[in-house]
Structure formats: structure tokens, C-alpha cells
């Protein structure tokens, strides 16, 4: 938890290790199963450190070997496309994520920190539902 001065780096070390292990194993993509953050509104420090780790491992020159065959506009509503199909991004390791119950969208605009990561082109955020009845 980011408020614990002794243990706050543990999550970042584990997060970094996920991607180092994935790259060593030469995986085609990584799926994050929600709760990337333990609260809906992580601190700026937490958000920036998370973005640094994602940027370090997502971008590069390796060709992408996965293909999304579903409707990306429907399944990735934050951007309408997956990041590796964006001509302005050089993605080597696609990262797909859903939100969890700790970092779920909230508020009038139904946004979360996952939306920021998706708009930055760092993750492909899916599983988000619009507000309504």
C-alpha cells in the first residue's frame, strides 16, 4: 500500500518482475487481471511509477504476434483500437488489463486510473461498462 513507507516499493518491485519474467519467457502479451491499483485514485507518484514500468516494457521494436479479432471499438472503448495498431505507437509487448474492484471506474465521467493508462497507450483496457440502468 502506498501509505506504508516501509512496504510501498514492494508492489513496484513485483510489478517490474512480472514484465521481466514475461520478456525472459518471450511471451506474446501480458494480461493484468485487475486491481493494478489498490484504490480508485492512486497518488501521482504511484501513477507515474506505474507508467514508467509499463513504458519501459511495452514499447520497443519487437513485432507483435497477437491479433484481436473482436470489435475493438466495442471491447476497447477508451481508445477504440488496441495500442499496437496505433501508427503513433511502437508497441513490442501488448498489455491487456481489466479493472478490479479497487481501481474500478467511478464518478460522473465513469473514469479510473486505468483510463489514463489506456489513453497514454500503455495498456489495452477492456471490460469497462458504461453508466446507465
N, CA, C and O of each residue as an XYZ file, in Angstrom:
532
protein
N       0.845     -1.176      0.000
C       0.000      0.000      0.000
C       0.883      1.229      0.000
O       1.884      1.277      0.715
N       0.527      2.211     -0.785
C       1.390      3.378     -0.966
C       1.576      4.212      0.290
O       2.529      4.988      0.366
N       0.702      4.079      1.272
C       0.855      4.866      2.500
C       1.818      4.222      3.492
O       2.161      4.845      4.497
N       2.259      3.006      3.241
C       3.190      2.308      4.121
C       4.613      2.568      3.626
O       5.032      2.002      2.617
N       5.354      3.422      4.332
C       6.689      3.830      3.896
C       7.664      2.657      3.788
O       8.577      2.692      2.964
N       7.485      1.643      4.592
C       8.400      0.500      4.585
C       8.118     -0.435      3.409
O       9.050     -0.959      2.800
N       6.853     -0.647      3.089
C       6.483     -1.653      2.087
C       6.024     -1.078      0.760
O       5.677     -1.846     -0.138
N       6.006      0.250      0.594
C       5.387      0.813     -0.598
C       6.111      0.439     -1.883
O       5.492      0.419     -2.948
N       7.398      0.142     -1.813
C       8.133     -0.243     -3.023
C       7.901     -1.706     -3.409
O       8.195     -2.089     -4.541
N       7.386     -2.522     -2.506
C       7.184     -3.949     -2.790
C       6.315     -4.175     -4.022
O       6.634     -5.019     -4.860
N       5.234     -3.438     -4.135
C       4.332     -3.614     -5.270
C       5.017     -3.245     -6.576
O       4.805     -3.903     -7.594
N       5.833     -2.202     -6.556
C       6.534     -1.802     -7.780
C       7.591     -2.833     -8.171
O       7.773     -3.123     -9.354
N       8.278     -3.379     -7.187
C       9.264     -4.426     -7.472
C       8.590     -5.660     -8.063
O       9.101     -6.250     -9.015
N       7.457     -6.050     -7.510
C       6.721     -7.205     -8.029
C       6.174     -6.915     -9.427
O       6.207     -7.785    -10.297
N       5.675     -5.709     -9.646
C       5.147     -5.317    -10.953
C       6.257     -5.372    -12.007
O       6.057     -5.888    -13.106
N       7.407     -4.844    -11.664
C       8.581     -4.889    -12.565
C       8.963     -6.340    -12.858
O       9.271     -6.680    -14.000
N       8.943     -7.183    -11.849
C       9.317     -8.588    -12.012
C       8.362     -9.323    -12.961
O       8.790    -10.210    -13.699
N       7.097     -8.970    -12.948
C       6.127     -9.570    -13.872
C       6.603     -9.385    -15.306
O       6.609    -10.336    -16.088
N       6.997     -8.181    -15.648
C       7.393     -7.892    -17.028
C       8.770     -8.453    -17.366
O       9.001     -8.888    -18.494
N       9.674     -8.445    -16.413
C      10.984     -9.056    -16.654
C      10.846    -10.551    -16.915
O      11.512    -11.098    -17.794
N       9.982    -11.207    -16.149
C       9.730    -12.640    -16.340
C       9.046    -12.885    -17.683
O       9.397    -13.825    -18.396
N       8.086    -12.055    -18.026
C       7.372    -12.188    -19.301
C       8.323    -12.040    -20.482
O       8.248    -12.808    -21.442
N       9.202    -11.072    -20.417
C      10.148    -10.842    -21.514
C      11.158    -11.989    -21.597
O      11.496    -12.440    -22.691
N      11.633    -12.453    -20.460
C      12.562    -13.592    -20.453
C      11.909    -14.849    -21.033
O      12.572    -15.657    -21.682
N      10.616    -15.005    -20.795
C       9.880    -16.163    -21.311
C       9.403    -15.946    -22.750
O       8.816    -16.845    -23.352
N       9.651    -14.771    -23.293
C       9.291    -14.426    -24.669
C       7.795    -14.587    -24.944
O       7.393    -15.140    -25.968
N       6.990    -14.096    -24.018
C       5.540    -14.175    -24.188
C       5.087    -13.208    -25.281
O       5.787    -12.248    -25.604
N       3.921    -13.471    -25.839
C       3.372    -12.610    -26.885
C       2.645    -11.400    -26.325
O       2.570    -10.361    -26.982
N       2.106    -11.523    -25.114
C       1.396    -10.423    -24.478
C       1.252    -10.727    -22.982
O       1.541    -11.832    -22.521
N       0.801     -9.723    -22.249
C       0.584     -9.875    -20.803
C      -0.851     -9.464    -20.507
O      -1.341     -8.464    -21.032
N      -1.520    -10.240    -19.663
C      -2.862     -9.907    -19.189
C      -2.789     -9.580    -17.707
O      -2.309    -10.386    -16.909
N      -3.267     -8.396    -17.342
C      -3.342     -7.984    -15.943
C      -4.793     -8.153    -15.506
O      -5.700     -7.584    -16.115
N      -5.010     -8.926    -14.462
C      -6.360     -9.334    -14.063
C      -7.012     -8.384    -13.066
O      -7.723     -8.836    -12.168
N      -6.790     -7.095    -13.201
C      -7.458     -6.110    -12.372
C      -6.709     -5.786    -11.095
O      -5.755     -6.466    -10.715
N      -7.166     -4.731    -10.445
C      -6.541     -4.225     -9.221
C      -5.057     -3.924     -9.406
O      -4.231     -4.258     -8.556
N      -4.734     -3.292    -10.524
C      -3.374     -2.781    -10.713
C      -3.089     -1.766     -9.605
O      -1.963     -1.667     -9.117
N      -4.103     -1.029     -9.222
C      -4.010     -0.073     -8.126
C      -4.893     -0.552     -6.985
O      -5.901     -1.220     -7.218
N      -4.524     -0.218     -5.754
C      -5.322     -0.676     -4.614
C      -6.394      0.323     -4.197
O      -7.146      0.081     -3.253
N      -6.461      1.448     -4.908
C      -7.509      2.444     -4.678
C      -7.909      3.049     -6.020
O      -7.166      2.964     -6.997
N      -9.088      3.659     -6.056
C      -9.588      4.239     -7.302
C      -8.762      5.436     -7.758
O      -8.591      5.646     -8.959
N      -8.259      6.207     -6.832
C      -7.485      7.406     -7.173
C      -6.077      7.290     -6.587
O      -5.801      7.846     -5.524
N      -5.177      6.560     -7.282
C      -3.817      6.430     -6.756
C      -3.099      7.777     -6.770
O      -3.467      8.686     -7.514
N      -2.084      7.885     -5.946
C      -1.316      9.129     -5.890
C      -0.611      9.365     -7.225
O      -0.433      8.441     -8.018
N      -0.219     10.594     -7.455
C       0.526     10.910     -8.684
C       1.823     10.132     -8.738
O       2.232      9.684     -9.809
N       2.478      9.963     -7.593
C       3.718      9.192     -7.562
C       3.470      7.753     -8.017
O       4.222      7.212     -8.828
N       2.419      7.146     -7.491
C       2.094      5.769     -7.864
C       1.758      5.674     -9.348
O       2.210      4.754    -10.030
N       0.978      6.606     -9.842
C       0.601      6.591    -11.250
C       1.821      6.767    -12.147
O       1.963      6.049    -13.137
N       2.692      7.695    -11.824
C       3.889      7.931    -12.633
C       4.824      6.722    -12.591
O       5.345      6.313    -13.629
N       5.041      6.155    -11.428
C       5.925      4.980    -11.338
C       5.360      3.802    -12.119
O       6.106      3.062    -12.760
N       4.048      3.627    -12.066
C       3.401      2.562    -12.835
C       3.581      2.805    -14.328
O       3.896      1.881    -15.078
N       3.385      4.029    -14.753
C       3.540      4.372    -16.161
C       4.987      4.175    -16.627
O       5.218      3.742    -17.755
N       5.948      4.486    -15.776
C       7.359      4.270    -16.133
C       7.644      2.791    -16.383
O       8.318      2.442    -17.352
N       7.135      1.930    -15.517
C       7.351      0.484    -15.670
C       6.671     -0.015    -16.946
O       7.269     -0.767    -17.715
N       5.437      0.397    -17.169
C       4.718     -0.030    -18.367
C       5.425      0.450    -19.636
O       5.594     -0.319    -20.582
N       5.832      1.698    -19.656
C       6.519      2.251    -20.833
C       7.819      1.497    -21.108
O       8.129      1.182    -22.257
N       8.554      1.219    -20.076
C       9.835      0.509    -20.223
C       9.662     -0.844    -20.906
O      10.504     -1.261    -21.701
N       8.565     -1.521    -20.587
C       8.396     -2.883    -21.086
C       7.446     -3.018    -22.274
O       7.537     -3.997    -23.015
N       6.552     -2.075    -22.472
C       5.581     -2.185    -23.566
C       6.148     -1.719    -24.903
O       5.826     -2.290    -25.946
N       6.974     -0.706    -24.880
C       7.466     -0.121    -26.124
C       8.746     -0.800    -26.596
O       9.556     -1.256    -25.789
N       8.916     -0.861    -27.916
C      10.125     -1.441    -28.494
C       9.899     -1.841    -29.938
O       8.866     -1.532    -30.531
N      10.885     -2.536    -30.498
C      10.864     -2.878    -31.914
C      10.438     -4.305    -32.222
O      10.354     -4.677    -33.392
N      10.169     -5.106    -31.211
C       9.768     -6.495    -31.447
C       8.404     -6.538    -32.138
O       7.478     -5.846    -31.716
N       8.273     -7.340    -33.193
C       6.952     -7.450    -33.833
C       5.926     -8.097    -32.909
O       6.255     -9.002    -32.141
N       4.700     -7.635    -32.987
C       3.617     -8.162    -32.159
C       3.029     -9.394    -32.846
O       2.733     -9.379    -34.040
N       2.867    -10.457    -32.061
C       2.405    -11.735    -32.616
C       0.986    -12.093    -32.186
O       0.579    -13.249    -32.302
N       0.233    -11.121    -31.693
C      -1.156    -11.386    -31.319
C      -2.072    -10.546    -32.192
O      -1.669     -9.530    -32.759
N      -3.314    -11.000    -32.283
C      -4.310    -10.274    -33.056
C      -5.629    -10.321    -32.295
O      -6.059    -11.381    -31.840
N      -6.255     -9.177    -32.163
C      -7.582     -9.110    -31.567
C      -8.578     -9.217    -32.714
O      -8.569     -8.391    -33.626
N      -9.430    -10.226    -32.672
C     -10.372    -10.442    -33.769
C     -11.779     -9.929    -33.451
O     -12.651     -9.934    -34.320
N     -12.001     -9.491    -32.223
C     -13.306     -8.923    -31.860
C     -13.354     -7.455    -32.275
O     -12.361     -6.901    -32.748
N     -14.493     -6.844    -32.097
C     -14.685     -5.439    -32.430
C     -13.948     -4.569    -31.409
O     -14.380     -4.455    -30.262
N     -12.846     -3.962    -31.824
C     -12.033     -3.178    -30.883
C     -12.757     -1.921    -30.411
O     -12.531     -1.468    -29.289
N     -13.615     -1.355    -31.242
C     -14.374     -0.167    -30.808
C     -15.310     -0.517    -29.644
O     -15.536      0.298    -28.750
N     -15.838     -1.714    -29.669
C     -16.747     -2.146    -28.605
C     -15.985     -2.627    -27.376
O     -16.377     -2.320    -26.250
N     -14.916     -3.367    -27.571
C     -14.215     -4.000    -26.453
C     -13.116     -3.151    -25.839
O     -12.679     -3.428    -24.722
N     -12.668     -2.137    -26.534
C     -11.645     -1.226    -26.008
C     -12.150      0.211    -26.174
O     -11.570      0.993    -26.928
N     -13.232      0.555    -25.468
C     -13.893      1.839    -25.704
C     -13.058      3.063    -25.341
O     -13.341      4.158    -25.828
N     -12.052      2.909    -24.510
C     -11.230      4.072    -24.140
C     -10.550      4.682    -25.358
O     -10.429      5.903    -25.461
N     -10.099      3.818    -26.294
C      -9.389      4.316    -27.479
C     -10.005      3.846    -28.785
O      -9.803      4.471    -29.826
N     -10.749      2.761    -28.743
C     -11.358      2.241    -29.960
C     -10.451      1.335    -30.772
O     -10.897      0.708    -31.732
N      -9.181      1.261    -30.396
C      -8.218      0.380    -31.057
C      -7.290     -0.200    -29.994
O      -7.214      0.314    -28.878
N      -6.595     -1.263    -30.345
C      -5.548     -1.764    -29.450
C      -4.283     -0.959    -29.731
O      -4.068     -0.502    -30.854
N      -3.454     -0.789    -28.716
C      -2.316      0.125    -28.841
C      -1.310     -0.283    -29.911
O      -0.677      0.586    -30.511
N      -1.145     -1.567    -30.164
C      -0.158     -1.971    -31.160
C      -0.624     -1.734    -32.598
O       0.163     -1.882    -33.533
N      -1.893     -1.366    -32.783
C      -2.381     -0.984    -34.109
C      -2.363      0.533    -34.303
O      -2.723      1.027    -35.371
N      -1.953      1.255    -33.294
C      -1.847      2.710    -33.371
C      -0.577      3.051    -34.142
O       0.512      2.667    -33.716
N      -0.685      3.764    -35.270
C       0.507      4.092    -36.057
C       1.482      5.021    -35.334
O       2.629      5.165    -35.757
N       1.032      5.653    -34.247
C       1.886      6.560    -33.494
C       2.550      5.896    -32.288
O       3.222      6.568    -31.505
N       2.369      4.594    -32.134
C       2.952      3.868    -31.001
C       3.791      2.712    -31.525
O       3.437      2.079    -32.520
N       4.877      2.446    -30.867
C       5.762      1.351    -31.253
C       5.740      0.301    -30.142
O       6.659      0.220    -29.327
N       4.687     -0.489    -30.125
C       4.468     -1.470    -29.063
C       5.180     -2.774    -29.396
O       5.051     -3.300    -30.501
N       5.924     -3.283    -28.439
C       6.595     -4.580    -28.584
C       5.923     -5.655    -27.732
O       5.917     -6.830    -28.102
N       5.362     -5.256    -26.600
C       4.700     -6.193    -25.702
C       3.313     -5.658    -25.365
O       3.181     -4.795    -24.497
N       2.284     -6.154    -26.036
C       0.930     -5.698    -25.708
C       0.537     -6.116    -24.291
O       0.758     -7.252    -23.872
N      -0.048     -5.170    -23.573
C      -0.500     -5.416    -22.209
C      -2.004     -5.161    -22.180
O      -2.463     -4.068    -22.512
N      -2.762     -6.172    -21.783
C      -4.207     -6.089    -21.705
C      -4.596     -6.078    -20.235
O      -4.005     -6.797    -19.429
N      -5.584     -5.268    -19.885
C      -5.985     -5.195    -18.487
C      -7.468     -4.911    -18.344
O      -8.078     -4.229    -19.167
N      -8.022     -5.450    -17.284
C      -9.349     -5.075    -16.818
C      -9.145     -4.294    -15.516
O      -8.049     -4.289    -14.957
N     -10.189     -3.646    -15.046
C     -10.102     -3.020    -13.723
C     -10.576     -4.039    -12.692
O     -11.259     -5.008    -13.022
N     -10.210     -3.806    -11.471
C     -10.679     -4.654    -10.381
C     -11.652     -3.885     -9.517
O     -12.089     -2.794     -9.885
N     -11.990     -4.436     -8.386
C     -12.931     -3.746     -7.502
C     -12.279     -2.613     -6.725
O     -12.984     -1.795     -6.134
N     -10.950     -2.541     -6.710
C     -10.271     -1.436     -6.028
C      -9.992     -0.262     -6.954
O      -9.951      0.884     -6.507
N      -9.798     -0.538     -8.250
C      -9.470      0.538     -9.189
C     -10.544      0.692    -10.271
O     -10.249      1.045    -11.413
N     -11.789      0.420     -9.888
C     -12.884      0.485    -10.842
C     -13.267      1.926    -11.156
O     -13.011      2.829    -10.359
N     -13.880      2.142    -12.316
C     -14.287      3.499    -12.683
C     -15.342      4.045    -11.726
O     -16.151      3.297    -11.177
N     -15.318      5.341    -11.543
C     -16.268      5.970    -10.625
C     -16.511      7.412    -11.055
O     -15.850      7.936    -11.951
N     -17.444      8.014    -10.413
C     -17.739      9.424    -10.650
C     -18.640      9.635    -11.852
O     -19.001      8.691    -12.555
N     -18.989     10.874    -12.069
C     -19.903     11.232    -13.143
C     -19.382     10.811    -14.514
O     -20.167     10.429    -15.382
N     -18.072     10.876    -14.716
C     -17.487     10.511    -16.011
C     -17.125      9.029    -16.101
O     -16.682      8.570    -17.153
N     -17.305      8.276    -15.016
C     -17.039      6.832    -15.011
C     -15.589      6.535    -15.399
O     -15.329      5.705    -16.271
N     -14.656      7.216    -14.749
C     -13.241      7.075    -15.096
C     -12.444      6.482    -13.940
O     -12.844      6.541    -12.778
N     -11.295      5.907    -14.312
C     -10.366      5.383    -13.313
C      -8.947      5.610    -13.814
O      -8.736      6.110    -14.919
N      -7.997      5.243    -12.999
C      -6.595      5.345    -13.405
C      -6.312      4.467    -14.626
O      -5.405      4.767    -15.403
N      -7.074      3.393    -14.800
C      -6.892      2.531    -15.984
C      -7.170      3.301    -17.268
O      -6.541      3.047    -18.295
N      -8.114      4.243    -17.214
C      -8.391      5.069    -18.395
C      -7.179      5.923    -18.755
O      -6.898      6.134    -19.935
N      -6.469      6.407    -17.761
C      -5.262      7.199    -18.015
C      -4.205      6.329    -18.691
O      -3.586      6.753    -19.667
N      -3.995      5.119    -18.180
C      -3.013      4.215    -18.778
C      -3.393      3.863    -20.210
O      -2.525      3.761    -21.076
N      -4.680      3.679    -20.462
C      -5.139      3.352    -21.816
C      -4.952      4.542    -22.755
O      -4.474      4.376    -23.877
N      -5.323      5.733    -22.307
C      -5.171      6.911    -23.161
C      -3.711      7.214    -23.455
O      -3.394      7.783    -24.499
N      -2.832      6.844    -22.557
C      -1.393      7.024    -22.782
C      -0.834      5.951    -23.716
O       0.338      6.003    -24.089
N      -1.664      4.981    -24.093
C      -1.226      3.922    -24.994
C      -0.407      2.843    -24.328
O       0.273      2.077    -25.011
N      -0.456      2.764    -23.013
C       0.366      1.805    -22.274
C      -0.318      0.461    -22.076
O       0.350     -0.571    -22.019
N      -1.645      0.462    -21.970
C      -2.397     -0.781    -21.800
C      -3.609     -0.768    -22.723
O      -4.065      0.284    -23.172
N      -4.104     -1.940    -22.985
C      -5.360     -2.121    -23.704
C      -6.397     -2.481    -22.646
O      -6.465     -3.620    -22.185
N      -7.195     -1.499    -22.273
C      -8.153     -1.618    -21.172
C      -9.486     -2.097    -21.717
O     -10.109     -1.431    -22.544
N      -9.915     -3.255    -21.248
C     -11.189     -3.814    -21.697
C     -12.043     -4.188    -20.505
O     -11.560     -4.197    -19.373
N     -13.302     -4.496    -20.743
C     -14.207     -4.913    -19.683
C     -14.899     -3.767    -18.979
O     -15.592     -3.986    -17.986
N     -14.730     -2.558    -19.463
C     -15.371     -1.408    -18.839
C     -16.767     -1.241    -19.419
O     -16.953     -1.284    -20.635
N     -17.738     -1.051    -18.551
C     -19.117     -0.853    -18.988
C     -19.519      0.581    -18.721
O     -19.083      1.188    -17.743
N     -20.344      1.113    -19.587
C     -20.825      2.473    -19.422
C     -21.808      2.586    -18.279
O     -22.335      1.588    -17.787
N     -22.041      3.801    -17.873
C     -23.033      4.068    -16.828
C     -24.423      3.909    -17.412
O     -24.617      4.020    -18.623
N     -25.345      3.661    -16.584
C     -26.733      3.543    -17.043
C     -27.437      2.409    -16.355
O     -26.846      1.675    -15.563
N     -28.713      2.270    -16.666
C     -29.513      1.274    -15.982
C     -29.708      0.007    -16.733
O     -30.372     -0.905    -16.241
